[in-house]
Amino acid sequence: MTDEMLERWRLVLGDAAQDCLGGLSGDAAGRDAALDWLYGRDEDLDRRDVRRSGSGPSVLTTVDWLDGITRLFPKETVERLERDAVERYEIHDVVTDPQVLARVEPNPALLRAVLRTKHLMDPEVLRLARRLVEAVVRQLVERMASEVRQSFSGARARRPSRFRQARNFDVRRTIRANLAHWRPDERRLHVRTPHFFSRTRRHLDRWQVILLVDQSGSMVGSVIHAAVTAACLWGLPGVRTHLVAFDTEVVDLTSDVDDPVELLMKVQLGGGTDIARAVTYGAQLVENPRRTIVVLVTDFYEGGSVAHLVRAVKQLVEQGTHVLGLAALDVEANPAFDRVTAQKLADVGAAVGAMTPGELAAFVAEHVGR
């Protein structure tokens, strides 16, 4: 086993492995101290005797720790350590201490932490936190906007087009048509006649997309991506987007859809859940049932009446509205939800599942294009 491999195992196991793997020095000792500052507070380690330091309480502050991990670990590891700090160990000063906020590199884990803790922040800290929110949201919008544009740009048809655009280049047909111009000695195909696809334009006429988003604490990732998705859908020709957040109350945030940062700063995470109330409110927004998509983003843990919820969804489906229930709307699309309630909604005609934002955009585009 190489010295590097021994060092990695020593970092994983902590002081408990010092007798058999030896001590650490230099940057490796710094990494060990940083890992122990975070993971040494895990109560389970008393029982397992893993990564447990015997050197007494750490004198590292959160600012020291952040400076250290930024210097000692690659970016991906730093983001993981920050995520564990704010989500697993609830070290709130990672996002409520102005000295820390001035140093952190914006990333989605810190955005989620800001939304969970913004009620603890004084105005100065909130101003710094808003900058972090703006940076992460800008990255998400840039990435998601291209997915939305692609979904709504039209399906490529197999008939040829006289309009020559690189994105419509028909590679296979071009190769077949120019095989006679293959030069073996040059190992090169000379293209004399390029071919292109045409695109079938989608008719975006008088469609509504109503996003009903559960703002309970467990849904924070879906809240973020729902806000960004709504912003990307906003302004598409023929598509009218609504965004409604709910817990036991219902808040219509449609007026802020074009500004996802402002919208997210208004969201109040936590509290109970009355999904039926939100669906009833969403039904009142429907103008043309057969040209409306209601997207219900929730974990389906109903704090109100499940029977009322099922009736409300059934009425929407029977009038011709497309109802999509999403247990998760984020890049990982790993749902955790009440399967019994979700099945009841599926039984009355709702489509139930989990999606990435890009998949939702494609779903909307498919229905709008009909």
Short mmCIF file of C-alpha atoms in Angstrom, two decimals:
data_model
loop_
_atom_site.label_atom_id
_atom_site.label_comp_id
_atom_site.label_asym_id
_atom_site.label_seq_id
_atom_site.Cartn_x
_atom_site.Cartn_y
_atom_site.Cartn_z
CA MET A 1 0.00 0.00 0.00
CA THR A 2 1.42 3.41 -1.00
CA ASP A 3 1.98 6.29 1.42
CA GLU A 4 -0.86 8.19 -0.31
CA MET A 5 -3.29 5.32 0.25
CA LEU A 6 -2.25 5.04 3.91
CA GLU A 7 -2.80 8.76 4.32
CA ARG A 8 -6.28 8.53 2.81
CA TRP A 9 -7.25 5.72 5.19
CA ARG A 10 -5.82 7.65 8.11
CA LEU A 11 -7.96 10.67 7.16
CA VAL A 12 -11.07 8.49 6.89
CA LEU A 13 -10.55 6.71 10.23
CA GLY A 14 -9.19 9.61 12.26
CA ASP A 15 -7.12 9.33 15.45
CA ALA A 16 -8.44 5.82 16.10
CA ALA A 17 -6.12 4.56 13.34
CA GLN A 18 -3.00 6.43 14.43
CA ASP A 19 -1.36 3.44 16.13
CA CYS A 20 -1.47 1.27 13.00
CA LEU A 21 -1.27 3.91 10.25
CA GLY A 22 0.86 6.56 11.91
CA GLY A 23 0.41 10.27 12.40
CA LEU A 24 0.03 13.09 9.89
CA SER A 25 1.94 16.28 9.18
CA GLY A 26 1.72 19.32 6.95
CA ASP A 27 -1.37 19.68 4.77
CA ALA A 28 -2.51 16.17 5.69
CA ALA A 29 -2.65 17.20 9.36
CA GLY A 30 -4.65 20.28 8.35
CA ARG A 31 -7.12 18.14 6.42
CA ASP A 32 -7.47 15.84 9.42
CA ALA A 33 -8.20 18.77 11.73
CA ALA A 34 -10.78 20.18 9.30
CA LEU A 35 -12.55 16.81 8.97
CA ASP A 36 -12.51 16.32 12.74
CA TRP A 37 -13.94 19.82 13.35
CA LEU A 38 -16.97 18.84 11.28
CA TYR A 39 -17.45 15.09 11.61
CA GLY A 40 -16.08 14.84 15.15
CA ARG A 41 -19.40 16.26 16.41
CA ASP A 42 -21.31 13.20 15.16
CA GLU A 43 -22.89 11.58 18.25
CA ASP A 44 -22.72 8.16 16.62
CA LEU A 45 -18.93 8.22 16.76
CA ASP A 46 -18.94 7.60 20.52
CA ARG A 47 -20.38 4.18 19.84
CA ARG A 48 -18.38 3.36 16.71
CA ASP A 49 -15.02 4.88 17.79
CA VAL A 50 -14.34 6.13 14.27
CA ARG A 51 -12.88 9.55 13.41
CA ARG A 52 -12.90 10.44 17.12
CA SER A 53 -10.24 12.91 18.16
CA GLY A 54 -8.65 12.65 21.60
CA SER A 55 -7.14 16.12 21.54
CA GLY A 56 -10.04 17.88 23.28
CA PRO A 57 -12.33 20.62 21.95
CA SER A 58 -11.33 22.24 18.67
CA VAL A 59 -10.21 25.88 18.76
CA LEU A 60 -11.09 26.38 15.10
CA THR A 61 -13.76 28.98 14.36
CA THR A 62 -16.13 28.56 11.42
CA VAL A 63 -14.17 31.21 9.51
CA ASP A 64 -10.89 29.37 10.18
CA TRP A 65 -12.44 26.09 9.13
CA LEU A 66 -13.82 27.55 5.91
CA ASP A 67 -10.49 29.14 5.01
CA GLY A 68 -8.76 25.83 5.71
CA ILE A 69 -10.99 23.57 3.62
CA THR A 70 -10.89 26.05 0.72
CA ARG A 71 -7.10 25.80 0.74
CA LEU A 72 -6.75 22.08 1.46
CA PHE A 73 -9.49 20.37 -0.57
CA PRO A 74 -10.69 20.42 -4.18
CA LYS A 75 -13.85 22.38 -5.01
CA GLU A 76 -16.14 19.33 -5.12
CA THR A 77 -15.00 18.25 -1.65
CA VAL A 78 -15.42 21.78 -0.27
CA GLU A 79 -19.01 21.87 -1.49
CA ARG A 80 -19.69 18.49 0.13
CA LEU A 81 -18.19 19.62 3.44
CA GLU A 82 -20.22 22.84 3.37
CA ARG A 83 -23.38 20.90 2.57
CA ASP A 84 -22.82 18.53 5.48
CA ALA A 85 -22.10 21.48 7.78
CA VAL A 86 -25.37 23.26 7.04
CA GLU A 87 -27.68 20.33 6.36
CA ARG A 88 -26.39 17.48 8.51
CA TYR A 89 -25.01 19.36 11.52
CA GLU A 90 -27.03 22.59 11.19
CA ILE A 91 -24.03 24.86 11.71
CA HIS A 92 -26.05 27.96 10.93
CA ASP A 93 -23.21 30.45 11.16
CA VAL A 94 -21.96 29.10 7.83
CA VAL A 95 -24.73 31.23 6.31
CA THR A 96 -25.53 33.70 9.11
CA ASP A 97 -22.04 34.96 10.01
CA PRO A 98 -21.11 37.91 7.73
CA GLN A 99 -17.40 37.00 7.86
CA VAL A 100 -18.22 33.52 6.61
CA LEU A 101 -20.67 34.70 3.96
CA ALA A 102 -18.02 37.05 2.59
CA ARG A 103 -15.76 34.03 1.95
CA VAL A 104 -18.04 31.25 0.73
CA GLU A 105 -18.28 30.24 -2.90
CA PRO A 106 -21.99 30.20 -3.88
CA ASN A 107 -23.41 26.73 -4.45
CA PRO A 108 -26.86 25.07 -4.26
CA ALA A 109 -26.31 23.61 -0.77
CA LEU A 110 -25.66 27.07 0.64
CA LEU A 111 -28.68 28.45 -1.21
CA ARG A 112 -30.89 25.87 0.50
CA ALA A 113 -29.32 26.79 3.83
CA VAL A 114 -29.97 30.50 3.29
CA LEU A 115 -33.64 29.86 2.55
CA ARG A 116 -33.96 27.78 5.71
CA THR A 117 -32.24 30.32 7.97
CA LYS A 118 -32.99 33.74 6.47
CA HIS A 119 -35.46 34.42 9.29
CA LEU A 120 -32.47 34.35 11.67
CA MET A 121 -30.53 37.02 9.77
CA ASP A 122 -30.20 40.69 10.56
CA PRO A 123 -30.49 43.13 7.60
CA GLU A 124 -26.72 43.26 6.94
CA VAL A 125 -26.36 39.49 6.86
CA LEU A 126 -29.51 39.21 4.73
CA ARG A 127 -27.95 41.59 2.20
CA LEU A 128 -24.86 39.36 1.94
CA ALA A 129 -27.00 36.23 1.76
CA ARG A 130 -29.06 37.73 -1.05
CA ARG A 131 -25.88 38.07 -3.11
CA LEU A 132 -25.29 34.35 -2.65
CA VAL A 133 -28.89 33.61 -3.69
CA GLU A 134 -28.51 35.80 -6.79
CA ALA A 135 -25.31 34.05 -7.86
CA VAL A 136 -26.71 30.52 -7.56
CA VAL A 137 -30.06 31.41 -9.15
CA ARG A 138 -28.26 33.05 -12.07
CA GLN A 139 -26.33 29.83 -12.68
CA LEU A 140 -29.52 27.75 -12.49
CA VAL A 141 -31.43 30.07 -14.84
CA GLU A 142 -28.64 30.05 -17.42
CA ARG A 143 -28.49 26.27 -17.40
CA MET A 144 -32.24 25.70 -17.35
CA ALA A 145 -33.11 28.38 -19.91
CA SER A 146 -31.23 26.46 -22.61
CA GLU A 147 -33.19 23.30 -21.75
CA VAL A 148 -36.49 25.19 -21.95
CA ARG A 149 -35.55 26.81 -25.27
CA GLN A 150 -34.59 23.42 -26.69
CA SER A 151 -37.87 21.87 -25.56
CA PHE A 152 -39.94 24.64 -27.14
CA SER A 153 -37.89 25.16 -30.31
CA GLY A 154 -39.81 22.50 -32.22
CA ALA A 155 -39.31 18.84 -33.04
CA ARG A 156 -37.01 18.04 -35.94
CA ALA A 157 -38.94 16.57 -38.84
CA ARG A 158 -37.47 14.10 -41.34
CA ARG A 159 -38.34 16.19 -44.36
CA PRO A 160 -35.49 18.30 -45.81
CA SER A 161 -35.16 22.04 -45.35
CA ARG A 162 -33.64 24.70 -47.55
CA PHE A 163 -32.75 26.76 -44.48
CA ARG A 164 -29.15 26.03 -43.53
CA GLN A 165 -28.68 26.26 -39.77
CA ALA A 166 -26.02 24.36 -37.86
CA ARG A 167 -28.46 23.13 -35.21
CA ASN A 168 -30.57 21.47 -37.95
CA PHE A 169 -27.66 19.74 -39.73
CA ASP A 170 -28.65 16.20 -40.84
CA VAL A 171 -25.42 14.27 -40.31
CA ARG A 172 -26.59 10.82 -41.45
CA ARG A 173 -28.27 11.98 -44.66
CA THR A 174 -25.29 14.19 -45.51
CA ILE A 175 -22.85 11.28 -45.11
CA ARG A 176 -25.00 8.92 -47.21
CA ALA A 177 -25.42 11.50 -49.98
CA ASN A 178 -21.69 12.24 -50.20
CA LEU A 179 -20.13 8.79 -49.88
CA ALA A 180 -19.03 8.99 -53.52
CA HIS A 181 -16.69 11.78 -52.52
CA TRP A 182 -14.76 9.75 -49.94
CA ARG A 183 -10.99 10.03 -50.49
CA PRO A 184 -9.24 6.93 -48.99
CA ASP A 185 -5.78 8.41 -49.47
CA GLU A 186 -6.78 11.50 -47.47
CA ARG A 187 -9.08 9.61 -45.12
CA ARG A 188 -11.53 12.44 -45.63
CA LEU A 189 -15.12 12.82 -46.86
CA HIS A 190 -15.61 15.85 -49.09
CA VAL A 191 -19.11 17.24 -48.49
CA ARG A 192 -20.49 18.80 -51.64
CA THR A 193 -24.18 18.62 -50.77
CA PRO A 194 -25.05 19.19 -47.08
CA HIS A 195 -28.53 18.34 -45.87
CA PHE A 196 -30.63 19.83 -43.10
CA PHE A 197 -33.75 18.96 -41.14
CA SER A 198 -36.80 21.14 -41.07
CA ARG A 199 -38.45 21.87 -37.78
CA THR A 200 -42.09 21.63 -36.92
CA ARG A 201 -42.99 24.78 -35.07
CA ARG A 202 -45.08 24.39 -31.98
CA HIS A 203 -48.32 26.35 -31.79
CA LEU A 204 -48.25 28.02 -28.39
CA ASP A 205 -51.81 29.27 -28.10
CA ARG A 206 -53.56 30.21 -24.85
CA TRP A 207 -52.03 27.65 -22.50
CA GLN A 208 -51.80 28.03 -18.74
CA VAL A 209 -49.15 26.38 -16.59
CA ILE A 210 -50.06 26.55 -12.90
CA LEU A 211 -47.29 25.50 -10.50
CA LEU A 212 -48.50 24.69 -6.97
CA VAL A 213 -45.42 24.29 -4.77
CA ASP A 214 -45.31 22.83 -1.27
CA GLN A 215 -43.03 25.10 0.81
CA SER A 216 -42.58 22.70 3.72
CA GLY A 217 -38.95 22.39 4.82
CA SER A 218 -38.38 19.02 3.15
CA MET A 219 -39.29 20.48 -0.27
CA VAL A 220 -36.69 23.28 -0.34
CA GLY A 221 -34.86 21.89 -3.39
CA SER A 222 -38.10 21.61 -5.34
CA VAL A 223 -39.12 25.14 -4.31
CA ILE A 224 -35.87 26.51 -5.75
CA HIS A 225 -36.23 24.67 -9.04
CA ALA A 226 -39.93 25.48 -9.34
CA ALA A 227 -39.11 29.19 -9.02
CA VAL A 228 -36.39 28.97 -11.66
CA THR A 229 -38.57 26.84 -13.97
CA ALA A 230 -41.42 29.35 -13.71
CA ALA A 231 -39.01 32.17 -14.56
CA CYS A 232 -37.82 30.30 -17.65
CA LEU A 233 -41.39 29.56 -18.80
CA TRP A 234 -42.44 33.15 -18.15
CA GLY A 235 -42.77 35.15 -21.32
CA LEU A 236 -42.94 32.22 -23.74
CA PRO A 237 -45.44 33.09 -26.47
CA GLY A 238 -48.86 31.65 -25.73
CA VAL A 239 -47.92 30.34 -22.26
CA ARG A 240 -49.23 32.00 -19.12
CA THR A 241 -47.37 30.87 -16.00
CA HIS A 242 -48.62 31.00 -12.41
CA LEU A 243 -46.64 30.14 -9.29
CA VAL A 244 -48.41 29.45 -6.01
CA ALA A 245 -46.64 28.46 -2.77
CA PHE A 246 -48.49 26.77 0.06
CA ASP A 247 -48.28 25.23 3.51
CA THR A 248 -51.48 25.59 5.53
CA GLU A 249 -51.93 28.94 3.75
CA VAL A 250 -51.78 29.71 0.04
CA VAL A 251 -49.64 32.55 -1.36
CA ASP A 252 -49.87 33.53 -5.02
CA LEU A 253 -46.36 34.57 -6.11
CA THR A 254 -47.15 35.01 -9.81
CA SER A 255 -46.34 38.73 -9.71
CA ASP A 256 -42.72 37.81 -8.87
CA VAL A 257 -42.30 34.95 -11.36
CA ASP A 258 -39.98 37.00 -13.57
CA ASP A 259 -37.66 37.61 -10.58
CA PRO A 260 -36.85 34.23 -8.99
CA VAL A 261 -34.47 35.80 -6.47
CA GLU A 262 -37.15 38.07 -5.06
CA LEU A 263 -39.59 35.18 -5.14
CA LEU A 264 -37.30 32.87 -3.16
CA MET A 265 -36.59 35.55 -0.59
CA LYS A 266 -40.35 35.74 0.05
CA VAL A 267 -40.83 31.99 0.50
CA GLN A 268 -41.43 30.94 4.12
CA LEU A 269 -40.26 27.35 4.57
CA GLY A 270 -41.77 25.07 7.17
CA GLY A 271 -45.18 24.76 8.81
CA GLY A 272 -47.99 22.34 8.11
CA THR A 273 -49.40 21.30 4.75
CA ASP A 274 -52.90 21.68 3.29
CA ILE A 275 -52.52 20.38 -0.26
CA ALA A 276 -56.28 20.30 -0.91
CA ARG A 277 -56.53 24.02 -0.19
CA ALA A 278 -53.78 24.74 -2.72
CA VAL A 279 -55.40 22.58 -5.41
CA THR A 280 -58.76 24.29 -4.81
CA TYR A 281 -57.08 27.67 -5.23
CA GLY A 282 -55.31 26.51 -8.39
CA ALA A 283 -58.62 25.30 -9.85
CA GLN A 284 -59.97 28.86 -9.54
CA LEU A 285 -57.15 30.10 -11.81
CA VAL A 286 -58.07 27.74 -14.66
CA GLU A 287 -59.49 29.58 -17.66
CA ASN A 288 -59.63 26.87 -20.33
CA PRO A 289 -59.42 23.41 -18.68
CA ARG A 290 -58.27 21.60 -21.82
CA ARG A 291 -55.42 24.04 -22.28
CA THR A 292 -54.20 24.06 -18.71
CA ILE A 293 -51.47 22.08 -16.96
CA VAL A 294 -51.58 22.04 -13.16
CA VAL A 295 -48.24 20.94 -11.69
CA LEU A 296 -48.52 19.98 -8.01
CA VAL A 297 -45.07 19.79 -6.40
CA THR A 298 -45.39 18.14 -2.99
CA ASP A 299 -44.40 15.18 -0.87
CA PHE A 300 -48.12 14.26 -0.67
CA TYR A 301 -48.13 14.23 3.13
CA GLU A 302 -51.53 15.86 3.51
CA GLY A 303 -52.17 17.68 6.77
CA GLY A 304 -55.75 18.44 5.76
CA SER A 305 -58.42 16.22 4.25
CA VAL A 306 -57.12 13.55 1.86
CA ALA A 307 -60.69 12.96 0.63
CA HIS A 308 -61.02 16.66 -0.19
CA LEU A 309 -57.69 16.57 -2.04
CA VAL A 310 -58.72 13.53 -4.11
CA ARG A 311 -62.06 15.15 -5.02
CA ALA A 312 -60.36 18.40 -6.06
CA VAL A 313 -57.87 16.59 -8.31
CA LYS A 314 -60.60 14.37 -9.76
CA GLN A 315 -62.69 17.42 -10.69
CA LEU A 316 -59.72 18.99 -12.48
CA VAL A 317 -59.04 15.80 -14.45
CA GLU A 318 -62.72 15.30 -15.37
CA GLN A 319 -62.95 18.82 -16.80
CA GLY A 320 -59.98 18.07 -19.06
CA THR A 321 -57.11 19.69 -17.13
CA HIS A 322 -53.74 17.95 -17.23
CA VAL A 323 -52.70 17.33 -13.61
CA LEU A 324 -49.08 16.41 -12.90
CA GLY A 325 -48.10 15.51 -9.34
CA LEU A 326 -44.36 15.70 -8.67
CA ALA A 327 -42.83 14.28 -5.51
CA ALA A 328 -39.55 15.97 -6.46
CA LEU A 329 -38.52 18.67 -8.90
CA ASP A 330 -34.75 19.01 -8.83
CA VAL A 331 -31.62 17.86 -10.61
CA GLU A 332 -31.49 14.54 -8.77
CA ALA A 333 -35.26 13.82 -8.80
CA ASN A 334 -34.99 11.50 -5.80
CA PRO A 335 -38.48 11.52 -4.28
CA ALA A 336 -39.52 10.85 -0.70
CA PHE A 337 -43.30 10.96 -0.45
CA ASP A 338 -46.54 9.48 0.86
CA ARG A 339 -47.13 6.72 -1.65
CA VAL A 340 -50.66 5.97 -0.42
CA THR A 341 -51.93 9.50 -1.08
CA ALA A 342 -49.98 9.73 -4.35
CA GLN A 343 -51.59 6.48 -5.53
CA LYS A 344 -55.06 7.84 -4.75
CA LEU A 345 -54.38 10.84 -6.97
CA ALA A 346 -53.02 8.59 -9.73
CA ASP A 347 -56.20 6.49 -9.47
CA VAL A 348 -58.35 9.53 -10.34
CA GLY A 349 -56.25 10.45 -13.37
CA ALA A 350 -53.27 12.53 -12.21
CA ALA A 351 -49.85 11.70 -13.59
CA VAL A 352 -47.54 11.18 -10.59
CA GLY A 353 -43.76 10.91 -10.51
CA ALA A 354 -40.56 12.91 -10.08
CA MET A 355 -38.80 15.04 -12.71
CA THR A 356 -35.80 17.19 -13.33
CA PRO A 357 -36.65 20.76 -14.42
CA GLY A 358 -35.60 19.89 -17.97
CA GLU A 359 -37.99 16.94 -18.04
CA LEU A 360 -40.81 19.17 -16.80
CA ALA A 361 -40.09 21.69 -19.55
CA ALA A 362 -40.22 18.88 -22.11
CA PHE A 363 -43.52 17.63 -20.63
CA VAL A 364 -45.04 21.11 -20.87
CA ALA A 365 -43.70 21.61 -24.41
CA GLU A 366 -45.12 18.26 -25.54
CA HIS A 367 -48.63 19.11 -24.35
CA VAL A 368 -48.53 22.73 -25.49
CA GLY A 369 -47.42 21.62 -28.96
CA ARG A 370 -50.46 19.42 -29.49
#
